[in-house]
mmCIF file of C-alpha atoms and ligand atoms in Angstrom:
data_model
loop_
_atom_site.group_PDB
_atom_site.id
_atom_site.type_symbol
_atom_site.label_atom_id
_atom_site.label_comp_id
_atom_site.label_asym_id
_atom_site.label_seq_id
_atom_site.Cartn_x
_atom_site.Cartn_y
_atom_site.Cartn_z
ATOM 1 C CA UNK A 105 -2.914 7.584 21.110
ATOM 2 C CA UNK A 106 0.774 8.379 21.166
ATOM 3 C CA UNK A 107 1.197 6.795 17.741
ATOM 4 C CA UNK A 108 -1.681 8.848 16.358
ATOM 5 C CA UNK A 109 0.135 11.996 17.455
ATOM 6 C CA UNK A 110 3.427 10.775 15.995
ATOM 7 C CA UNK A 111 1.702 9.965 12.720
ATOM 8 C CA UNK A 112 0.021 13.342 12.454
ATOM 9 C CA UNK A 113 3.262 15.161 13.316
ATOM 10 C CA UNK A 114 4.924 13.158 10.569
ATOM 11 C CA UNK A 115 2.130 14.097 8.151
ATOM 12 C CA UNK A 116 2.756 17.770 8.968
ATOM 13 C CA UNK A 117 6.420 17.374 8.031
ATOM 14 C CA UNK A 118 5.490 15.569 4.817
ATOM 15 C CA UNK A 119 3.163 18.449 3.847
ATOM 16 C CA UNK A 120 6.089 20.853 3.877
ATOM 17 C CA UNK A 121 8.633 18.474 2.315
ATOM 18 C CA UNK A 122 11.018 19.930 -0.268
ATOM 19 C CA UNK A 123 13.413 16.982 -0.505
ATOM 20 C CA UNK A 124 12.761 16.507 -4.230
ATOM 21 C CA UNK A 125 11.363 18.855 -6.896
ATOM 22 C CA UNK A 126 7.896 17.226 -7.030
ATOM 23 C CA UNK A 127 6.468 19.621 -4.431
ATOM 24 C CA UNK A 128 6.945 22.504 -6.869
ATOM 25 C CA UNK A 129 4.283 21.352 -9.300
ATOM 26 C CA UNK A 130 1.780 20.007 -6.802
ATOM 27 C CA UNK A 131 -1.203 21.506 -4.981
ATOM 28 C CA UNK A 132 -1.126 19.344 -1.855
ATOM 29 C CA UNK A 133 1.117 16.664 -0.479
ATOM 30 C CA UNK A 134 -0.655 13.365 0.196
ATOM 31 C CA UNK A 135 0.876 11.873 3.347
ATOM 32 C CA UNK A 136 -1.569 8.943 3.521
ATOM 33 C CA UNK A 137 -4.383 8.105 5.928
ATOM 34 C CA UNK A 138 -5.696 5.440 8.213
ATOM 35 C CA UNK A 139 -5.518 4.247 11.817
ATOM 36 C CA UNK A 140 -2.187 4.445 13.633
ATOM 37 C CA UNK A 141 -2.696 0.826 14.714
ATOM 38 C CA UNK A 142 -3.705 -0.491 11.275
ATOM 39 C CA UNK A 143 -2.820 -4.144 10.710
ATOM 40 C CA UNK A 144 -2.836 -3.645 6.938
ATOM 41 C CA UNK A 145 -0.781 -0.981 5.144
ATOM 42 C CA UNK A 146 -1.556 -0.482 1.441
ATOM 43 C CA UNK A 147 1.098 1.310 -0.611
ATOM 44 C CA UNK A 148 0.374 2.801 -4.019
ATOM 45 C CA UNK A 149 2.610 4.698 -6.381
ATOM 46 C CA UNK A 150 1.909 8.401 -5.989
ATOM 47 C CA UNK A 151 -0.958 10.888 -5.940
ATOM 48 C CA UNK A 152 -2.917 11.563 -9.111
ATOM 49 C CA UNK A 153 -5.031 14.605 -9.970
ATOM 50 C CA UNK A 154 -7.811 14.092 -7.407
ATOM 51 C CA UNK A 155 -5.396 13.116 -4.664
ATOM 52 C CA UNK A 156 -3.312 16.221 -5.371
ATOM 53 C CA UNK A 157 -6.431 18.383 -5.198
ATOM 54 C CA UNK A 158 -7.741 16.869 -1.973
ATOM 55 C CA UNK A 159 -4.544 15.884 -0.141
ATOM 56 C CA UNK A 160 -6.027 12.374 0.361
ATOM 57 C CA UNK A 161 -4.801 9.062 -1.121
ATOM 58 C CA UNK A 162 -6.829 6.965 -3.575
ATOM 59 C CA UNK A 163 -9.902 9.174 -3.916
ATOM 60 C CA UNK A 164 -10.236 8.857 -7.732
ATOM 61 C CA UNK A 165 -11.359 5.884 -9.840
ATOM 62 C CA UNK A 166 -8.526 3.645 -8.659
ATOM 63 C CA UNK A 167 -9.489 4.424 -5.068
ATOM 64 C CA UNK A 168 -13.122 3.571 -5.742
ATOM 65 C CA UNK A 169 -12.059 0.197 -7.125
ATOM 66 C CA UNK A 170 -9.803 -0.400 -4.129
ATOM 67 C CA UNK A 171 -12.684 0.382 -1.749
ATOM 68 C CA UNK A 172 -15.110 -1.858 -3.653
ATOM 69 C CA UNK A 173 -12.629 -4.722 -3.679
ATOM 70 C CA UNK A 174 -11.939 -4.321 0.028
ATOM 71 C CA UNK A 175 -15.664 -4.425 0.723
ATOM 72 C CA UNK A 176 -15.958 -7.715 -1.202
ATOM 73 C CA UNK A 177 -13.823 -9.291 1.524
ATOM 74 C CA UNK A 178 -15.588 -7.466 4.346
ATOM 75 C CA UNK A 179 -13.076 -4.669 4.904
ATOM 76 C CA UNK A 180 -13.605 -0.908 5.006
ATOM 77 C CA UNK A 181 -11.022 1.571 3.820
ATOM 78 C CA UNK A 182 -11.132 3.274 7.247
ATOM 79 C CA UNK A 183 -9.740 0.090 8.788
ATOM 80 C CA UNK A 184 -6.519 0.091 6.767
ATOM 81 C CA UNK A 185 -3.702 2.562 6.257
ATOM 82 C CA UNK A 186 -3.311 3.793 2.684
ATOM 83 C CA UNK A 187 -0.126 5.528 1.570
ATOM 84 C CA UNK A 188 2.107 5.976 -1.438
ATOM 85 C CA UNK A 189 5.732 5.614 -2.477
ATOM 86 C CA UNK A 190 5.907 9.322 -3.344
ATOM 87 C CA UNK A 191 3.863 11.907 -1.475
ATOM 88 C CA UNK A 192 3.629 14.622 -4.135
ATOM 89 C CA UNK A 193 2.045 14.165 -7.542
ATOM 90 C CA UNK A 194 4.441 13.560 -10.445
ATOM 91 C CA UNK A 195 3.605 15.896 -13.358
ATOM 92 C CA UNK A 196 1.052 14.429 -15.829
ATOM 93 C CA UNK A 197 0.945 11.312 -13.618
ATOM 94 C CA UNK A 198 4.287 10.140 -14.996
ATOM 95 C CA UNK A 199 6.181 7.384 -13.192
ATOM 96 C CA UNK A 200 8.112 8.605 -10.162
ATOM 97 C CA UNK A 201 11.853 8.896 -10.862
ATOM 98 C CA UNK A 202 14.479 7.004 -8.855
ATOM 99 C CA UNK A 203 15.718 10.201 -7.166
ATOM 100 C CA UNK A 204 12.147 11.119 -6.183
ATOM 101 C CA UNK A 205 11.488 7.664 -4.765
ATOM 102 C CA UNK A 206 14.780 7.754 -2.866
ATOM 103 C CA UNK A 207 14.090 11.220 -1.449
ATOM 104 C CA UNK A 208 10.611 10.164 -0.291
ATOM 105 C CA UNK A 209 11.462 6.728 1.085
ATOM 106 C CA UNK A 210 12.319 7.966 4.577
ATOM 107 C CA UNK A 211 8.723 9.172 5.058
ATOM 108 C CA UNK A 212 7.304 5.771 4.210
ATOM 109 C CA UNK A 213 9.851 4.076 6.460
ATOM 110 C CA UNK A 214 8.838 6.318 9.358
ATOM 111 C CA UNK A 215 5.140 5.637 8.761
ATOM 112 C CA UNK A 216 5.833 1.910 8.742
ATOM 113 C CA UNK A 217 7.897 2.173 11.936
ATOM 114 C CA UNK A 218 5.064 3.972 13.768
ATOM 115 C CA UNK A 219 2.219 1.786 12.511
ATOM 116 C CA UNK A 220 4.117 -1.508 12.493
ATOM 117 C CA UNK A 221 1.496 -3.280 10.346
ATOM 118 C CA UNK A 222 1.265 -7.044 10.078
ATOM 119 C CA UNK A 223 0.766 -7.055 6.324
ATOM 120 C CA UNK A 224 2.015 -4.633 3.686
ATOM 121 C CA UNK A 225 -0.009 -4.771 0.488
ATOM 122 C CA UNK A 226 1.977 -3.313 -2.390
ATOM 123 C CA UNK A 227 -0.135 -1.893 -5.219
ATOM 124 C CA UNK A 228 1.806 -1.862 -8.465
ATOM 125 C CA UNK A 229 5.451 -2.193 -9.320
ATOM 126 C CA UNK A 230 6.954 0.788 -7.477
ATOM 127 C CA UNK A 231 5.912 -0.294 -3.999
ATOM 128 C CA UNK A 232 6.686 -3.907 -4.966
ATOM 129 C CA UNK A 233 10.250 -2.835 -5.834
ATOM 130 C CA UNK A 234 10.753 -1.308 -2.397
ATOM 131 C CA UNK A 235 10.256 -4.676 -0.726
ATOM 132 C CA UNK A 236 10.988 -7.299 -3.346
ATOM 133 C CA UNK A 237 13.561 -5.619 -5.583
ATOM 134 C CA UNK A 238 13.440 -6.793 -9.169
ATOM 135 C CA UNK A 239 10.608 -9.347 -8.808
ATOM 136 C CA UNK A 240 8.106 -9.105 -11.654
ATOM 137 C CA UNK A 241 4.584 -8.289 -10.603
ATOM 138 C CA UNK A 242 3.114 -10.667 -13.170
ATOM 139 C CA UNK A 243 4.899 -13.564 -11.399
ATOM 140 C CA UNK A 244 4.453 -12.638 -7.752
ATOM 141 C CA UNK A 245 1.070 -10.919 -7.526
ATOM 142 C CA UNK A 246 -1.284 -12.428 -4.983
ATOM 143 C CA UNK A 247 1.467 -14.376 -3.200
ATOM 144 C CA UNK A 248 2.331 -13.343 0.352
ATOM 145 C CA UNK A 249 5.965 -13.398 1.366
ATOM 146 C CA UNK A 250 7.707 -12.660 4.634
ATOM 147 C CA UNK A 251 10.118 -9.721 4.431
ATOM 148 C CA UNK A 252 11.760 -9.021 7.810
ATOM 149 C CA UNK A 253 8.985 -8.467 10.346
ATOM 150 C CA UNK A 254 6.340 -7.950 7.710
ATOM 151 C CA UNK A 255 4.279 -10.098 5.431
ATOM 152 C CA UNK A 256 4.365 -8.450 2.017
ATOM 153 C CA UNK A 257 1.492 -9.171 -0.333
ATOM 154 C CA UNK A 258 2.094 -7.847 -3.869
ATOM 155 C CA UNK A 259 -1.015 -6.839 -5.813
ATOM 156 C CA UNK A 260 -1.596 -5.236 -9.171
ATOM 157 C CA UNK A 261 -2.278 -1.514 -9.042
ATOM 158 C CA UNK A 262 -6.049 -0.832 -9.230
ATOM 159 C CA UNK A 263 -5.417 1.671 -12.073
ATOM 160 C CA UNK A 264 -3.824 -1.169 -14.091
ATOM 161 C CA UNK A 265 -6.878 -3.322 -13.348
ATOM 162 C CA UNK A 266 -9.132 -0.525 -14.634
ATOM 163 C CA UNK A 267 -7.184 -0.420 -17.898
ATOM 164 C CA UNK A 268 -7.103 -4.167 -18.543
ATOM 165 C CA UNK A 269 -9.980 -6.595 -18.063
ATOM 166 C CA UNK A 270 -7.843 -9.660 -17.409
ATOM 167 C CA UNK A 271 -5.818 -7.806 -14.772
ATOM 168 C CA UNK A 272 -9.126 -6.744 -13.210
ATOM 169 C CA UNK A 273 -10.036 -10.395 -12.722
ATOM 170 C CA UNK A 274 -6.601 -11.165 -11.260
ATOM 171 C CA UNK A 275 -6.817 -8.115 -8.982
ATOM 172 C CA UNK A 276 -10.146 -9.281 -7.526
ATOM 173 C CA UNK A 277 -9.048 -12.905 -7.306
ATOM 174 C CA UNK A 278 -5.878 -11.934 -5.429
ATOM 175 C CA UNK A 279 -7.969 -10.247 -2.748
ATOM 176 C CA UNK A 280 -10.367 -13.165 -2.500
ATOM 177 C CA UNK A 281 -7.531 -15.689 -2.422
ATOM 178 C CA UNK A 282 -5.924 -13.780 0.464
ATOM 179 C CA UNK A 283 -9.165 -13.050 2.303
ATOM 180 C CA UNK A 284 -8.160 -14.945 5.452
ATOM 181 C CA UNK A 285 -4.795 -13.262 5.701
ATOM 182 C CA UNK A 286 -6.290 -9.807 5.101
ATOM 183 C CA UNK A 287 -9.144 -10.322 7.539
ATOM 184 C CA UNK A 288 -7.044 -11.855 10.310
ATOM 185 C CA UNK A 289 -3.382 -10.899 9.796
ATOM 186 C CA UNK A 290 -2.715 -11.317 13.514
ATOM 187 C CA UNK A 291 -3.931 -14.895 13.608
ATOM 188 C CA UNK A 292 -1.919 -15.828 10.569
ATOM 189 C CA UNK A 293 1.260 -14.504 12.144
ATOM 190 C CA UNK A 294 0.594 -16.441 15.333
ATOM 191 C CA UNK A 295 0.624 -19.720 13.438
ATOM 192 C CA UNK A 296 4.394 -19.420 13.095
ATOM 193 C CA UNK A 297 5.070 -22.249 15.579
ATOM 194 C CA UNK A 298 7.373 -24.601 13.598
ATOM 195 C CA UNK A 299 5.776 -27.574 15.399
ATOM 196 C CA UNK A 300 2.374 -26.634 14.070
ATOM 197 C CA UNK A 301 1.988 -25.821 10.416
ATOM 198 C CA UNK A 302 -1.683 -26.778 10.253
ATOM 199 C CA UNK A 303 -2.998 -23.237 9.840
ATOM 200 C CA UNK A 304 0.065 -21.646 8.374
ATOM 201 C CA UNK A 305 -0.478 -19.366 5.435
ATOM 202 C CA UNK A 306 1.336 -20.345 2.320
ATOM 203 C CA UNK A 307 4.248 -17.972 1.988
ATOM 204 C CA UNK A 308 6.438 -18.307 -1.038
ATOM 205 C CA UNK A 309 10.182 -17.951 -0.611
HETATM 206 N N1 LIG B 223 -2.717 5.989 -7.547
HETATM 207 C C1 LIG B 223 -1.780 5.850 -6.594
HETATM 208 O O1 LIG B 223 -0.804 5.151 -6.767
HETATM 209 N N2 LIG B 223 -1.947 6.498 -5.450
HETATM 210 C C2 LIG B 223 -2.994 7.265 -5.187
HETATM 211 O O2 LIG B 223 -3.075 7.823 -4.084
HETATM 212 C C3 LIG B 223 -3.962 7.374 -6.198
HETATM 213 C C4 LIG B 223 -3.808 6.736 -7.369
#
């Protein structure tokens, strides 16, 4: 309960953020949504038109694909936290700029600190860069890696999958391949006993 309150107080601050110029051209900030005790935290790039209009993340076509893909592995969007690297919409859906990402990163860090998810699923290259620096998404997608206390699972962005049929197949396969980890992130973390690697998820290093 306490974390829910902390998260909603944080969302209030995000809604009035003026740390970078993006707020000037946007209708609503999109702080993100999901349970304060979510085990999975999905991170996209930034709000698009529909997200800007509604103040909610991933409610357009990319969001529909994300929801459908989650349901293929038995998950509902309400069970996971969904956020973005930048909380205000970049004009014309352009890529967020380094200064915008830097200005916004403290919000994401605070959300992560409150929720403390087991698995962070990065959607696209901007959230990938936050955790895995210069790694190329085409090499690392679908492969879980431990980063500090988190398991980071890089995925293609659903909007990229919508634009490119072969990425669509990879996007779906990456979810299916990681079904166990996504369904039971807690169990996978508990198999860390170095004496027992029987159930250990394959993390690349
Ligand atoms: N694309 C994103 O990266 N985030 C959203 O919230 C919607 C589309």
